[in-house]
Amino acid sequence: MAKKVLIIDDDLTNRAVFESVLTDAGYIVTTADDGEDGFNKLSLGGFDLIIMDVMMPKLDGLGVLTKIEETNPKPTNGPIVLFTNLSKDPAVEEALKHGASTYLVKSELAPDVFVRKVQELIGQ
C-alpha cells in the first residue's frame, strides 16, 4: 500500500515540485498552504510522514507543533520533519524540542535525494 505524506508549505512552487516528485515515486501526497490548514489536515491522522515549513502565515511550524502538544490529536501520524532553509536558526532548534523529528534543508535537496530522505524517514 502506498505511503501517505502531508506537505505543509506556503510556497506554491515548493509544494508543487515536491508533491510531483513524491507522487512520481509512488506516494499519496496531500498538501496544505499554511500551518492552520496543515494542522486541520494532520488532525485527521493517517499520514506516514509530515513535511512542514518553518516560516508560514496564519500558524508557523513551531505554532503547529505547539498546537499538537496542547490538543494531543487522537489520530496518529508518522514523524514530523521540518522543511526549511534555516538550518542554523533558533526556530529550528526550538521546533526540534517541540516534537519535530529532524529537518531537511530545501536548497540542498535534489529530487532524487529528497525521495531517498523520505524513504529513510518512513523506514522503507
mmCIF file of C-alpha atoms in Angstrom:
data_model
loop_
_atom_site.group_PDB
_atom_site.id
_atom_site.type_symbol
_atom_site.label_atom_id
_atom_site.label_comp_id
_atom_site.label_asym_id
_atom_site.label_seq_id
_atom_site.Cartn_x
_atom_site.Cartn_y
_atom_site.Cartn_z
ATOM 1 C CA MET A 1 0.000 0.000 0.000
ATOM 2 C CA ALA A 2 1.279 3.472 -0.890
ATOM 3 C CA LYS A 3 2.534 5.613 1.968
ATOM 4 C CA LYS A 4 0.822 8.930 2.714
ATOM 5 C CA VAL A 5 2.760 12.178 3.038
ATOM 6 C CA LEU A 6 1.467 15.612 4.078
ATOM 7 C CA ILE A 7 3.445 18.609 2.822
ATOM 8 C CA ILE A 8 2.732 21.891 4.631
ATOM 9 C CA ASP A 9 4.400 24.832 2.879
ATOM 10 C CA ASP A 10 3.160 28.292 1.965
ATOM 11 C CA ASP A 11 5.342 28.453 -1.161
ATOM 12 C CA LEU A 12 3.298 27.195 -4.129
ATOM 13 C CA THR A 13 6.376 26.295 -6.177
ATOM 14 C CA ASN A 14 7.897 24.207 -3.378
ATOM 15 C CA ARG A 15 4.609 22.421 -2.762
ATOM 16 C CA ALA A 16 4.088 21.667 -6.444
ATOM 17 C CA VAL A 17 7.632 20.455 -7.100
ATOM 18 C CA PHE A 18 7.918 18.201 -4.064
ATOM 19 C CA GLU A 19 4.348 16.929 -4.451
ATOM 20 C CA SER A 20 5.146 15.953 -8.040
ATOM 21 C CA VAL A 21 8.433 14.270 -7.070
ATOM 22 C CA LEU A 22 6.771 12.209 -4.338
ATOM 23 C CA THR A 23 3.727 11.352 -6.446
ATOM 24 C CA ASP A 24 6.028 10.119 -9.216
ATOM 25 C CA ALA A 25 7.821 7.985 -6.593
ATOM 26 C CA GLY A 26 4.515 6.310 -5.674
ATOM 27 C CA TYR A 27 3.442 8.248 -2.587
ATOM 28 C CA ILE A 28 -0.031 9.590 -1.897
ATOM 29 C CA VAL A 29 0.542 13.290 -1.243
ATOM 30 C CA THR A 30 -1.722 15.807 0.465
ATOM 31 C CA THR A 31 -0.712 19.460 0.650
ATOM 32 C CA ALA A 32 -1.564 22.424 2.837
ATOM 33 C CA ASP A 33 -0.677 26.046 2.111
ATOM 34 C CA ASP A 34 -0.311 27.293 5.692
ATOM 35 C CA GLY A 35 0.058 25.983 9.212
ATOM 36 C CA GLU A 36 -3.597 26.327 10.097
ATOM 37 C CA ASP A 37 -4.715 24.256 7.096
ATOM 38 C CA GLY A 38 -1.891 21.812 7.788
ATOM 39 C CA PHE A 39 -2.913 21.344 11.419
ATOM 40 C CA ASN A 40 -6.515 20.677 10.377
ATOM 41 C CA LYS A 41 -5.358 18.016 7.911
ATOM 42 C CA LEU A 42 -2.857 16.323 10.236
ATOM 43 C CA SER A 43 -5.509 16.224 12.954
ATOM 44 C CA LEU A 44 -7.354 13.686 10.813
ATOM 45 C CA GLY A 45 -4.372 11.329 11.161
ATOM 46 C CA GLY A 46 -3.163 8.613 8.849
ATOM 47 C CA PHE A 47 -0.035 10.265 7.440
ATOM 48 C CA ASP A 48 3.158 8.227 7.391
ATOM 49 C CA LEU A 49 5.221 11.427 7.239
ATOM 50 C CA ILE A 50 4.548 15.143 7.640
ATOM 51 C CA ILE A 51 6.942 17.582 5.986
ATOM 52 C CA MET A 52 6.412 21.116 7.252
ATOM 53 C CA ASP A 53 7.914 24.512 6.514
ATOM 54 C CA VAL A 54 9.001 26.599 9.497
ATOM 55 C CA MET A 55 8.023 30.097 8.348
ATOM 56 C CA MET A 56 4.351 30.273 7.237
ATOM 57 C CA PRO A 57 1.380 32.613 7.541
ATOM 58 C CA LYS A 58 -1.516 32.113 9.974
ATOM 59 C CA LEU A 59 0.364 29.488 12.005
ATOM 60 C CA ASP A 60 4.088 28.811 11.612
ATOM 61 C CA GLY A 61 5.752 25.427 12.044
ATOM 62 C CA LEU A 62 6.504 25.977 15.714
ATOM 63 C CA GLY A 63 2.890 27.060 16.217
ATOM 64 C CA VAL A 64 1.668 23.826 14.633
ATOM 65 C CA LEU A 65 3.924 21.775 16.910
ATOM 66 C CA THR A 66 2.769 23.722 19.963
ATOM 67 C CA LYS A 67 -0.870 23.208 18.981
ATOM 68 C CA ILE A 68 -0.240 19.465 18.623
ATOM 69 C CA GLU A 69 1.249 19.412 22.134
ATOM 70 C CA GLU A 70 -1.707 21.373 23.536
ATOM 71 C CA THR A 71 -4.500 19.412 21.846
ATOM 72 C CA ASN A 72 -2.888 15.967 21.507
ATOM 73 C CA PRO A 73 -4.996 14.914 18.494
ATOM 74 C CA LYS A 74 -6.040 11.278 18.799
ATOM 75 C CA PRO A 75 -5.428 10.039 15.242
ATOM 76 C CA THR A 76 -1.824 9.102 14.794
ATOM 77 C CA ASN A 77 0.722 10.200 12.215
ATOM 78 C CA GLY A 78 4.324 9.391 11.443
ATOM 79 C CA PRO A 79 7.227 11.726 12.139
ATOM 80 C CA ILE A 80 7.105 15.463 11.528
ATOM 81 C CA VAL A 81 10.061 16.795 9.575
ATOM 82 C CA LEU A 82 10.871 20.474 9.220
ATOM 83 C CA PHE A 83 11.369 21.649 5.663
ATOM 84 C CA THR A 84 13.382 24.846 5.730
ATOM 85 C CA ASN A 85 16.319 26.887 4.554
ATOM 86 C CA LEU A 86 17.056 27.928 8.144
ATOM 87 C CA SER A 87 19.280 25.085 9.362
ATOM 88 C CA LYS A 88 21.120 27.239 11.898
ATOM 89 C CA ASP A 89 18.086 29.231 13.000
ATOM 90 C CA PRO A 90 16.967 29.121 16.661
ATOM 91 C CA ALA A 91 13.408 28.432 15.429
ATOM 92 C CA VAL A 92 14.597 25.083 14.076
ATOM 93 C CA GLU A 93 16.192 24.160 17.402
ATOM 94 C CA GLU A 94 13.019 25.171 19.242
ATOM 95 C CA ALA A 95 10.840 23.132 16.873
ATOM 96 C CA LEU A 96 13.019 20.067 17.428
ATOM 97 C CA LYS A 97 12.382 20.452 21.166
ATOM 98 C CA HIS A 98 8.627 20.502 20.493
ATOM 99 C CA GLY A 99 8.284 17.273 18.566
ATOM 100 C CA ALA A 100 9.844 17.635 15.136
ATOM 101 C CA SER A 101 11.990 14.588 14.370
ATOM 102 C CA THR A 102 14.581 16.278 12.188
ATOM 103 C CA TYR A 103 14.868 18.872 9.454
ATOM 104 C CA LEU A 104 15.642 18.955 5.740
ATOM 105 C CA VAL A 105 17.233 21.977 4.083
ATOM 106 C CA LYS A 106 15.244 22.733 0.918
ATOM 107 C CA SER A 107 18.109 24.239 -1.045
ATOM 108 C CA GLU A 108 20.224 21.107 -0.511
ATOM 109 C CA LEU A 109 17.667 18.635 -1.848
ATOM 110 C CA ALA A 110 17.801 17.457 -5.436
ATOM 111 C CA PRO A 111 14.648 15.438 -6.256
ATOM 112 C CA ASP A 112 16.366 12.024 -6.021
ATOM 113 C CA VAL A 113 17.958 12.945 -2.680
ATOM 114 C CA PHE A 114 14.586 14.161 -1.401
ATOM 115 C CA VAL A 115 12.932 10.836 -2.283
ATOM 116 C CA ARG A 116 15.731 8.879 -0.559
ATOM 117 C CA LYS A 117 15.360 11.005 2.580
ATOM 118 C CA VAL A 118 11.600 10.421 2.613
ATOM 119 C CA GLN A 119 12.165 6.670 2.221
ATOM 120 C CA GLU A 120 14.610 6.709 5.132
ATOM 121 C CA LEU A 121 12.245 8.706 7.334
ATOM 122 C CA ILE A 122 9.323 6.384 6.639
ATOM 123 C CA GLY A 123 11.520 3.319 7.049
ATOM 124 C CA GLN A 124 11.303 1.923 3.541
#
